Amino acid sequence: MEIMKVIAALQKDFFLSGERINLKPMILEDVADRTGHDISTVSRVTCNKYAQTPYGNILLKDLFSTTLHSTDGGLVSTEKVKQTIVELLDKEDKSKPFTDFEIVKELNKLGFEIARRTVVKYREGLHLPNARMRKTIV
């Protein structure tokens, strides 16, 4: 219960909105430091456990995410970056879709510091095809 209270406090914005883009960067160590438990204990407690929310059942492990640096020196959740990639690809011109390098440039404009190979990894993890496969002929 103590660990879940800390997770709920750290991810308050997510639990209020249900939007994955509101997930804050959080690792097992953040929860362990606040509870006084060992990292392995936090991992065991959250492994294969769900939280029932108004937005459906959420796997606790899905609430943990790593971070990337923003261009202003802050930290950004990888979930936010992935959601932004999805939004960029939804709004792109389908006759001339963004290449991975162009996605990097767009993300840089939005304040995300990210490498092209990381964009490829996230895009593939989201099951989004490359630019050539997303192109539609009018």
Backbone as CSV, one residue per row, in Angstrom:
resi,resn,N_x,N_y,N_z,CA_x,CA_y,CA_z,C_x,C_y,C_z
1,MET,0.831,-1.194,0.000,0.000,0.000,0.000,0.878,1.261,0.000
2,GLU,1.945,1.210,0.773,2.853,2.348,0.863,3.480,2.663,-0.497
3,ILE,3.885,1.636,-1.205,4.497,1.816,-2.525,3.474,2.385,-3.508
4,MET,2.256,1.906,-3.468,1.221,2.403,-4.374,0.889,3.860,-4.081
5,LYS,0.912,4.258,-2.819,0.658,5.664,-2.478,1.720,6.568,-3.089
6,VAL,2.972,6.124,-3.056,4.065,6.915,-3.640,3.910,6.979,-5.157
7,ILE,3.579,5.859,-5.781,3.379,5.841,-7.231,2.234,6.784,-7.603
8,ALA,1.153,6.745,-6.857,0.006,7.610,-7.137,0.383,9.086,-6.981
9,ALA,1.193,9.388,-5.993,1.620,10.780,-5.795,2.532,11.237,-6.936
10,LEU,3.446,10.367,-7.358,4.375,10.733,-8.425,3.668,10.846,-9.785
11,GLN,2.643,10.053,-9.991,1.928,10.040,-11.271,0.536,10.664,-11.151
12,LYS,0.397,11.625,-10.270,-0.904,12.245,-10.001,-1.586,12.754,-11.280
13,ASP,-0.839,13.460,-12.130,-1.437,14.008,-13.359,-2.005,12.903,-14.245
14,PHE,-1.296,11.779,-14.327,-1.783,10.664,-15.130,-3.075,10.105,-14.542
15,PHE,-3.106,9.900,-13.219,-4.291,9.312,-12.601,-5.498,10.248,-12.660
16,LEU,-5.255,11.550,-12.739,-6.366,12.495,-12.856,-6.922,12.569,-14.276
17,SER,-6.050,12.402,-15.270,-6.491,12.555,-16.656,-6.662,11.232,-17.401
18,GLY,-5.845,10.242,-17.065,-5.873,8.973,-17.783,-5.097,9.019,-19.086
19,GLU,-4.463,10.131,-19.385,-3.704,10.303,-20.626,-2.255,9.883,-20.418
20,ARG,-1.750,8.965,-21.251,-0.370,8.479,-21.124,0.654,9.585,-21.316
21,ILE,0.264,10.626,-22.024,1.189,11.734,-22.251,1.496,12.471,-20.944
22,ASN,0.643,12.301,-19.940,0.847,12.947,-18.642,1.713,12.128,-17.692
23,LEU,2.222,10.982,-18.153,3.121,10.198,-17.307,4.417,10.964,-17.085
24,LYS,4.833,11.066,-15.847,6.088,11.719,-15.505,7.203,10.684,-15.558
25,PRO,8.430,11.127,-15.810,9.547,10.189,-15.744,9.627,9.605,-14.330
26,MET,9.637,8.294,-14.222,9.690,7.641,-12.914,10.385,6.298,-13.076
27,ILE,11.360,6.046,-12.240,12.043,4.760,-12.242,11.871,4.112,-10.878
28,LEU,12.207,2.839,-10.802,12.049,2.104,-9.546,12.780,2.794,-8.395
29,GLU,13.926,3.369,-8.694,14.731,4.028,-7.658,13.995,5.216,-7.037
30,ASP,13.196,5.937,-7.827,12.430,7.070,-7.291,11.470,6.604,-6.200
31,VAL,10.786,5.501,-6.460,9.831,4.960,-5.489,10.582,4.390,-4.286
32,ALA,11.687,3.691,-4.538,12.472,3.101,-3.449,13.006,4.180,-2.510
33,ASP,13.485,5.279,-3.068,14.012,6.364,-2.234,12.943,6.969,-1.338
34,ARG,11.730,7.100,-1.865,10.649,7.726,-1.087,10.040,6.786,-0.049
35,THR,10.124,5.482,-0.281,9.519,4.536,0.658,10.523,3.953,1.639
36,GLY,11.803,4.012,1.282,12.822,3.410,2.126,13.024,1.929,1.846
37,HIS,12.309,1.397,0.872,12.461,-0.009,0.492,13.572,-0.147,-0.537
38,ASP,14.072,-1.355,-0.709,15.084,-1.635,-1.716,14.436,-1.627,-3.108
39,ILE,15.224,-1.327,-4.126,14.724,-1.314,-5.501,14.136,-2.662,-5.889
40,SER,14.781,-3.745,-5.464,14.274,-5.080,-5.808,12.912,-5.339,-5.166
41,THR,12.680,-4.779,-3.991,11.389,-4.930,-3.325,10.309,-4.195,-4.118
42,VAL,10.612,-2.981,-4.539,9.660,-2.210,-5.342,9.362,-2.951,-6.644
43,SER,10.386,-3.514,-7.261,10.205,-4.269,-8.499,9.289,-5.469,-8.278
44,ARG,9.531,-6.219,-7.205,8.699,-7.398,-6.916,7.256,-7.008,-6.630
45,VAL,7.079,-5.923,-5.892,5.728,-5.496,-5.508,4.936,-5.039,-6.733
46,THR,5.600,-4.418,-7.693,4.888,-3.886,-8.864,4.818,-4.855,-10.037
47,CYS,5.543,-5.957,-9.961,5.586,-6.916,-11.060,4.261,-7.674,-11.170
48,ASN,3.675,-7.656,-12.366,2.416,-8.356,-12.650,1.254,-7.914,-11.763
49,LYS,1.275,-6.651,-11.349,0.187,-6.095,-10.539,-0.506,-4.994,-11.341
50,TYR,-1.803,-4.858,-11.112,-2.603,-3.875,-11.820,-3.226,-2.895,-10.844
51,ALA,-3.512,-1.698,-11.328,-4.272,-0.714,-10.559,-5.585,-0.496,-11.304
52,GLN,-6.679,-0.566,-10.569,-7.981,-0.328,-11.174,-8.241,1.176,-11.137
53,THR,-8.457,1.763,-12.304,-8.684,3.205,-12.410,-9.978,3.444,-13.180
54,PRO,-10.479,4.667,-13.161,-11.663,4.976,-13.976,-11.405,4.807,-15.473
55,TYR,-10.131,4.723,-15.857,-9.749,4.607,-17.266,-9.413,3.168,-17.643
56,GLY,-9.678,2.241,-16.745,-9.386,0.832,-17.000,-8.280,0.336,-16.079
57,ASN,-7.980,-0.930,-16.191,-6.919,-1.516,-15.378,-5.570,-1.187,-16.005
58,ILE,-4.639,-0.736,-15.164,-3.317,-0.302,-15.625,-2.266,-1.212,-15.000
59,LEU,-1.397,-1.774,-15.826,-0.270,-2.549,-15.328,0.701,-1.583,-14.650
60,LEU,1.043,-1.845,-13.392,1.897,-0.910,-12.645,3.241,-0.681,-13.324
61,LYS,3.794,-1.702,-13.950,5.082,-1.547,-14.634,4.991,-0.528,-15.769
62,ASP,3.796,-0.347,-16.338,3.619,0.621,-17.419,3.705,2.067,-16.927
63,LEU,3.631,2.264,-15.622,3.716,3.613,-15.068,5.162,4.091,-14.937
64,PHE,6.094,3.160,-15.069,7.511,3.509,-14.984,8.019,3.816,-16.386
65,SER,8.764,4.892,-16.507,9.344,5.223,-17.809,10.683,5.913,-17.597
66,THR,11.526,5.756,-18.582,12.827,6.408,-18.518,12.685,7.837,-19.013
67,THR,13.785,8.560,-19.011,13.735,9.966,-19.366,14.666,10.288,-20.522
68,LEU,14.348,11.366,-21.177,15.208,11.974,-22.182,15.393,13.423,-21.776
69,HIS,16.444,14.028,-22.276,16.678,15.441,-21.987,15.941,16.303,-22.990
70,SER,15.418,17.402,-22.502,14.815,18.378,-23.408,15.878,19.406,-23.763
71,THR,15.619,20.199,-24.765,16.614,21.177,-25.207,16.840,22.273,-24.170
72,ASP,15.898,22.447,-23.251,16.093,23.455,-22.197,16.750,22.878,-20.952
73,GLY,17.215,21.625,-21.036,17.926,21.012,-19.923,17.051,20.221,-18.967
74,GLY,15.742,20.224,-19.172,14.838,19.469,-18.314,14.768,18.009,-18.722
75,LEU,13.925,17.265,-18.028,13.733,15.852,-18.328,12.327,15.635,-18.874
76,VAL,12.219,14.721,-19.818,10.943,14.415,-20.461,10.754,12.904,-20.451
77,SER,9.549,12.468,-20.172,9.232,11.043,-20.189,9.287,10.505,-21.616
78,THR,9.803,9.294,-21.763,9.833,8.675,-23.091,8.416,8.459,-23.616
79,GLU,7.453,8.281,-22.715,6.062,8.118,-23.134,5.557,9.375,-23.828
80,LYS,5.963,10.532,-23.320,5.559,11.795,-23.939,6.169,11.910,-25.333
81,VAL,7.426,11.503,-25.478,8.089,11.549,-26.780,7.379,10.610,-27.756
82,LYS,7.061,9.397,-27.310,6.368,8.441,-28.180,5.013,8.975,-28.619
83,GLN,4.279,9.576,-27.683,2.968,10.138,-28.014,3.114,11.278,-29.016
84,THR,4.161,12.064,-28.872,4.407,13.171,-29.797,4.736,12.647,-31.195
85,ILE,5.496,11.550,-31.266,5.797,10.935,-32.566,4.502,10.489,-33.243
86,VAL,3.621,9.854,-32.495,2.336,9.409,-33.048,1.551,10.615,-33.569
87,GLU,1.519,11.700,-32.798,0.784,12.893,-33.216,1.394,13.508,-34.475
88,LEU,2.730,13.557,-34.539,3.394,14.094,-35.730,3.036,13.283,-36.973
89,LEU,3.058,11.965,-36.847,2.774,11.115,-37.998,1.301,11.154,-38.394
90,ASP,0.417,11.403,-37.426,-1.009,11.539,-37.747,-1.265,12.802,-38.572
91,LYS,-0.479,13.857,-38.308,-0.701,15.150,-38.966,0.151,15.356,-40.222
92,GLU,1.055,14.432,-40.514,1.952,14.616,-41.654,1.210,14.548,-42.988
93,ASP,1.831,15.122,-43.998,1.317,15.041,-45.363,1.571,13.616,-45.857
94,LYS,0.514,12.857,-46.092,0.651,11.438,-46.449,1.286,11.224,-47.824
95,SER,1.269,12.265,-48.665,1.922,12.117,-49.960,3.434,12.341,-49.854
96,LYS,3.875,12.962,-48.743,5.303,13.174,-48.498,5.559,13.011,-46.993
97,PRO,5.506,11.777,-46.500,5.649,11.540,-45.056,7.055,11.864,-44.556
98,PHE,7.136,12.131,-43.245,8.410,12.445,-42.604,9.335,11.234,-42.615
99,THR,10.598,11.460,-42.945,11.621,10.438,-42.749,11.988,10.464,-41.266
100,ASP,12.738,9.472,-40.824,13.152,9.452,-39.416,13.977,10.691,-39.070
101,PHE,14.819,11.133,-39.987,15.622,12.331,-39.752,14.731,13.567,-39.635
102,GLU,13.692,13.656,-40.456,12.758,14.786,-40.375,11.956,14.744,-39.076
103,ILE,11.641,13.540,-38.597,10.961,13.407,-37.294,11.860,13.961,-36.197
104,VAL,13.160,13.654,-36.266,14.118,14.180,-35.282,14.108,15.705,-35.312
105,LYS,14.142,16.288,-36.517,14.141,17.752,-36.634,12.861,18.354,-36.039
106,GLU,11.721,17.714,-36.300,10.446,18.200,-35.750,10.435,18.103,-34.222
107,LEU,10.952,16.996,-33.700,11.010,16.826,-32.246,11.955,17.848,-31.615
108,ASN,13.053,18.149,-32.302,13.979,19.176,-31.801,13.289,20.526,-31.728
109,LYS,12.464,20.845,-32.735,11.709,22.109,-32.723,10.767,22.175,-31.527
110,LEU,10.247,21.003,-31.135,9.313,20.934,-30.002,10.035,20.856,-28.655
111,GLY,11.376,20.816,-28.681,12.140,20.846,-27.439,12.649,19.506,-26.958
112,PHE,12.578,18.463,-27.787,13.078,17.148,-27.397,14.453,16.923,-28.008
113,GLU,15.403,16.520,-27.188,16.745,16.194,-27.664,16.802,14.684,-27.854
114,ILE,16.845,14.241,-29.117,16.715,12.812,-29.389,17.520,12.442,-30.635
115,ALA,18.063,11.249,-30.634,18.850,10.759,-31.762,17.939,10.042,-32.763
116,ARG,18.373,9.995,-34.020,17.590,9.336,-35.061,17.358,7.861,-34.740
117,ARG,18.379,7.176,-34.251,18.222,5.744,-33.960,17.213,5.510,-32.832
118,THR,17.083,6.491,-31.925,16.082,6.383,-30.864,14.689,6.554,-31.449
119,VAL,14.551,7.471,-32.385,13.264,7.660,-33.070,12.874,6.372,-33.791
120,VAL,13.830,5.743,-34.453,13.563,4.483,-35.161,13.080,3.425,-34.159
121,LYS,13.765,3.324,-33.037,13.400,2.338,-32.009,11.975,2.590,-31.502
122,TYR,11.650,3.835,-31.202,10.314,4.158,-30.706,9.260,3.926,-31.794
123,ARG,9.552,4.349,-33.030,8.602,4.177,-34.124,8.298,2.703,-34.345
124,GLU,9.342,1.886,-34.364,9.143,0.450,-34.556,8.413,-0.168,-33.368
125,GLY,8.719,0.301,-32.154,8.029,-0.188,-30.955,6.547,0.150,-30.960
126,LEU,6.205,1.255,-31.624,4.803,1.668,-31.751,4.132,1.031,-32.970
127,HIS,4.871,0.168,-33.677,4.383,-0.522,-34.874,3.972,0.462,-35.965
128,LEU,4.777,1.526,-36.109,4.554,2.505,-37.163,5.551,2.241,-38.282
129,PRO,5.096,2.117,-39.510,6.009,1.825,-40.620,6.908,3.014,-40.957
130,ASN,7.942,2.757,-41.741,8.841,3.832,-42.158,8.136,4.722,-43.182
131,ALA,8.810,5.813,-43.584,8.192,6.816,-44.457,7.744,6.210,-45.782
132,ARG,8.577,5.359,-46.356,8.252,4.749,-47.642,6.948,3.946,-47.558
133,MET,6.744,3.251,-46.462,5.542,2.420,-46.297,4.308,3.234,-45.920
134,ARG,4.522,4.444,-45.335,3.399,5.303,-44.956,2.910,6.172,-46.116
135,LYS,3.685,6.242,-47.182,3.367,7.117,-48.310,2.129,6.613,-49.039
136,THR,1.228,7.555,-49.341,0.050,7.232,-50.139,0.104,8.057,-51.417
137,ILE,-0.294,7.464,-52.497,-0.283,8.144,-53.788,-1.675,8.680,-54.053
138,VAL,-1.717,9.942,-54.389,-3.007,10.611,-54.605,-3.462,10.465,-56.027
